[in-house]
């Protein structure tokens, strides 16, 4: 026992320095732990804001229910978009018009042909022939870009113009 006391007395300076280093290391660890705890507390407060004594699990379930509701609404919107897009294909999307002089004795370009086509190139060509004594208007159906009736040069021109509309 005496030898231990003698060793402690002889190494007292080294033991004191070692203990001071250990204390400094512990102080640094405490400061780091306190800083980490403050960061964790800020994150916790941010997570718990607006809870008002509610169960966190109930809040998460409520948010998940909202997400499911938004997903259902999104699916409904997609279906509506697809339906509208399909209906839009049957609406008039392509047009073309040409005015011309059908007869040499008429002084202006008062005759015309107009093509109205949908997205599938179905529709009609309206033609009006103007002369001094009378005016005639008629329509020819168009199915998939073709007419079962013979088309005049002007009608072919408006049909091709409408088919190429937007290209």
Short mmCIF file of C-alpha atoms in Angstrom, two decimals:
data_model
loop_
_atom_site.label_atom_id
_atom_site.label_comp_id
_atom_site.label_asym_id
_atom_site.label_seq_id
_atom_site.Cartn_x
_atom_site.Cartn_y
_atom_site.Cartn_z
CA UNK A 1 0.00 0.00 0.00
CA UNK A 2 2.88 2.29 0.83
CA UNK A 3 4.34 1.72 -2.63
CA UNK A 4 1.10 2.90 -4.22
CA UNK A 5 1.15 6.11 -2.18
CA UNK A 6 4.77 6.67 -3.15
CA UNK A 7 3.93 6.19 -6.82
CA UNK A 8 1.00 8.62 -6.58
CA UNK A 9 3.20 11.22 -4.84
CA UNK A 10 5.91 10.89 -7.48
CA UNK A 11 3.49 11.02 -10.43
CA UNK A 12 1.13 13.60 -8.95
CA UNK A 13 1.83 16.18 -11.67
CA UNK A 14 1.18 13.69 -14.50
CA UNK A 15 -1.98 12.40 -12.87
CA UNK A 16 -3.27 15.96 -12.43
CA UNK A 17 -2.58 16.83 -16.09
CA UNK A 18 -4.27 13.59 -17.25
CA UNK A 19 -7.33 14.33 -15.11
CA UNK A 20 -7.48 17.90 -16.49
CA UNK A 21 -7.35 16.56 -20.07
CA UNK A 22 -10.11 14.07 -19.25
CA UNK A 23 -12.21 16.87 -17.69
CA UNK A 24 -11.67 19.05 -20.82
CA UNK A 25 -12.68 16.16 -23.08
CA UNK A 26 -15.80 15.61 -20.96
CA UNK A 27 -16.66 19.33 -21.11
CA UNK A 28 -16.34 19.24 -24.93
CA UNK A 29 -18.54 16.13 -25.06
CA UNK A 30 -21.15 17.84 -22.83
CA UNK A 31 -21.18 20.93 -25.09
CA UNK A 32 -21.57 18.76 -28.20
CA UNK A 33 -24.35 16.77 -26.54
CA UNK A 34 -26.14 19.97 -25.48
CA UNK A 35 -25.88 21.35 -29.03
CA UNK A 36 -27.23 18.12 -30.52
CA UNK A 37 -30.05 18.12 -27.99
CA UNK A 38 -31.00 21.69 -28.97
CA UNK A 39 -31.07 20.72 -32.66
CA UNK A 40 -33.18 17.68 -31.87
CA UNK A 41 -35.55 19.79 -29.77
CA UNK A 42 -35.97 22.31 -32.61
CA UNK A 43 -36.77 19.49 -35.03
CA UNK A 44 -39.22 18.01 -32.53
CA UNK A 45 -40.98 21.34 -32.06
CA UNK A 46 -41.16 21.80 -35.82
CA UNK A 47 -42.62 18.31 -36.20
CA UNK A 48 -45.14 18.86 -33.43
CA UNK A 49 -46.29 22.36 -34.49
CA UNK A 50 -50.02 22.60 -34.88
CA UNK A 51 -50.65 19.38 -33.00
CA UNK A 52 -52.42 20.97 -29.99
CA UNK A 53 -52.36 17.93 -27.70
CA UNK A 54 -53.30 15.62 -30.57
CA UNK A 55 -51.83 12.23 -30.93
CA UNK A 56 -49.03 12.30 -33.50
CA UNK A 57 -50.30 9.05 -34.98
CA UNK A 58 -53.74 10.59 -35.55
CA UNK A 59 -52.12 13.54 -37.30
CA UNK A 60 -50.07 11.28 -39.60
CA UNK A 61 -53.16 9.18 -40.39
CA UNK A 62 -55.11 12.36 -41.21
CA UNK A 63 -52.35 13.48 -43.60
CA UNK A 64 -52.27 10.06 -45.24
CA UNK A 65 -56.06 10.23 -45.68
CA UNK A 66 -55.64 13.63 -47.35
CA UNK A 67 -53.00 12.17 -49.67
CA UNK A 68 -55.35 9.31 -50.58
CA UNK A 69 -58.12 11.84 -51.29
CA UNK A 70 -55.84 13.87 -53.54
CA UNK A 71 -54.80 10.69 -55.36
CA UNK A 72 -58.47 9.79 -55.97
CA UNK A 73 -59.19 13.29 -57.25
CA UNK A 74 -56.16 13.07 -59.52
CA UNK A 75 -57.43 9.76 -60.94
CA UNK A 76 -60.83 11.35 -61.56
CA UNK A 77 -59.14 14.28 -63.32
CA UNK A 78 -57.16 11.88 -65.50
CA UNK A 79 -60.36 10.08 -66.51
CA UNK A 80 -62.05 13.40 -67.29
CA UNK A 81 -59.04 14.49 -69.35
CA UNK A 82 -59.08 11.26 -71.35
CA UNK A 83 -62.83 11.59 -71.94
CA UNK A 84 -62.53 15.22 -73.06
CA UNK A 85 -59.56 14.37 -75.25
CA UNK A 86 -61.54 11.56 -76.92
CA UNK A 87 -64.52 13.87 -77.47
CA UNK A 88 -62.26 16.60 -78.82
CA UNK A 89 -61.14 14.30 -81.64
CA UNK A 90 -64.72 14.46 -82.99
CA UNK A 91 -64.87 18.28 -82.90
CA UNK A 92 -63.96 20.48 -85.84
CA UNK A 93 -60.23 21.01 -85.58
CA UNK A 94 -59.08 21.62 -89.12
CA UNK A 95 -60.43 24.19 -91.54
CA UNK A 96 -59.46 25.57 -94.89
CA UNK A 97 -61.14 28.01 -97.25
CA UNK A 98 -60.59 29.18 -100.79
CA UNK A 99 -62.41 31.92 -102.69
CA UNK A 100 -62.54 31.85 -106.45
CA UNK A 101 -64.33 33.11 -109.51
CA UNK A 102 -66.52 30.28 -110.80
CA UNK A 103 -67.61 32.10 -113.98
CA UNK A 104 -65.69 34.58 -116.11
CA UNK A 105 -68.60 37.02 -116.39
CA UNK A 106 -68.78 37.51 -112.58
CA UNK A 107 -66.47 40.31 -111.50
CA UNK A 108 -65.22 39.14 -108.12
CA UNK A 109 -64.19 36.02 -106.14
CA UNK A 110 -67.66 35.44 -104.73
CA UNK A 111 -67.66 31.63 -104.95
CA UNK A 112 -66.00 29.68 -102.15
CA UNK A 113 -65.27 26.24 -100.75
CA UNK A 114 -64.73 25.56 -97.04
CA UNK A 115 -63.57 22.31 -95.49
CA UNK A 116 -64.40 21.42 -91.87
CA UNK A 117 -62.60 18.33 -90.52
CA UNK A 118 -62.21 16.71 -87.12
CA UNK A 119 -59.08 15.03 -85.73
CA UNK A 120 -59.81 11.88 -87.78
CA UNK A 121 -60.22 13.87 -91.02
CA UNK A 122 -63.99 13.34 -91.03
CA UNK A 123 -66.28 16.24 -91.81
CA UNK A 124 -67.69 18.14 -94.80
CA UNK A 125 -66.85 20.53 -97.58
CA UNK A 126 -69.29 23.39 -98.17
CA UNK A 127 -69.19 24.97 -101.61
CA UNK A 128 -71.10 28.01 -102.79
CA UNK A 129 -71.16 28.84 -106.50
CA UNK A 130 -72.16 32.41 -107.24
CA UNK A 131 -73.42 33.61 -110.62
CA UNK A 132 -75.25 36.74 -111.69
CA UNK A 133 -78.63 35.02 -111.73
CA UNK A 134 -78.41 32.59 -108.82
CA UNK A 135 -76.26 31.20 -106.05
CA UNK A 136 -76.02 27.50 -105.19
CA UNK A 137 -74.64 26.01 -101.99
CA UNK A 138 -73.99 22.33 -101.43
CA UNK A 139 -72.07 20.07 -99.08
CA UNK A 140 -70.02 16.94 -99.63
CA UNK A 141 -69.25 14.58 -96.74
CA UNK A 142 -65.63 13.65 -96.04
CA UNK A 143 -64.76 10.33 -94.43
CA UNK A 144 -61.15 9.75 -93.34
CA UNK A 145 -59.88 12.43 -95.70
CA UNK A 146 -61.76 11.14 -98.76
CA UNK A 147 -65.07 11.96 -100.40
CA UNK A 148 -67.29 9.46 -102.15
CA UNK A 149 -68.34 12.32 -104.47
CA UNK A 150 -66.11 13.78 -107.14
CA UNK A 151 -64.37 16.93 -105.93
CA UNK A 152 -63.60 20.01 -107.98
CA UNK A 153 -60.08 21.46 -108.12
CA UNK A 154 -60.97 24.05 -105.45
CA UNK A 155 -62.57 21.43 -103.21
CA UNK A 156 -59.47 19.23 -103.48
CA UNK A 157 -57.38 22.26 -102.60
CA UNK A 158 -59.36 23.04 -99.41
CA UNK A 159 -59.48 19.35 -98.45
CA UNK A 160 -55.69 19.04 -98.66
CA UNK A 161 -55.31 22.37 -96.87
CA UNK A 162 -57.53 21.17 -94.01
CA UNK A 163 -55.83 17.77 -93.78
CA UNK A 164 -52.43 19.49 -93.56
CA UNK A 165 -53.75 22.12 -91.13
CA UNK A 166 -51.30 22.51 -88.24
CA UNK A 167 -48.60 20.26 -89.75
#
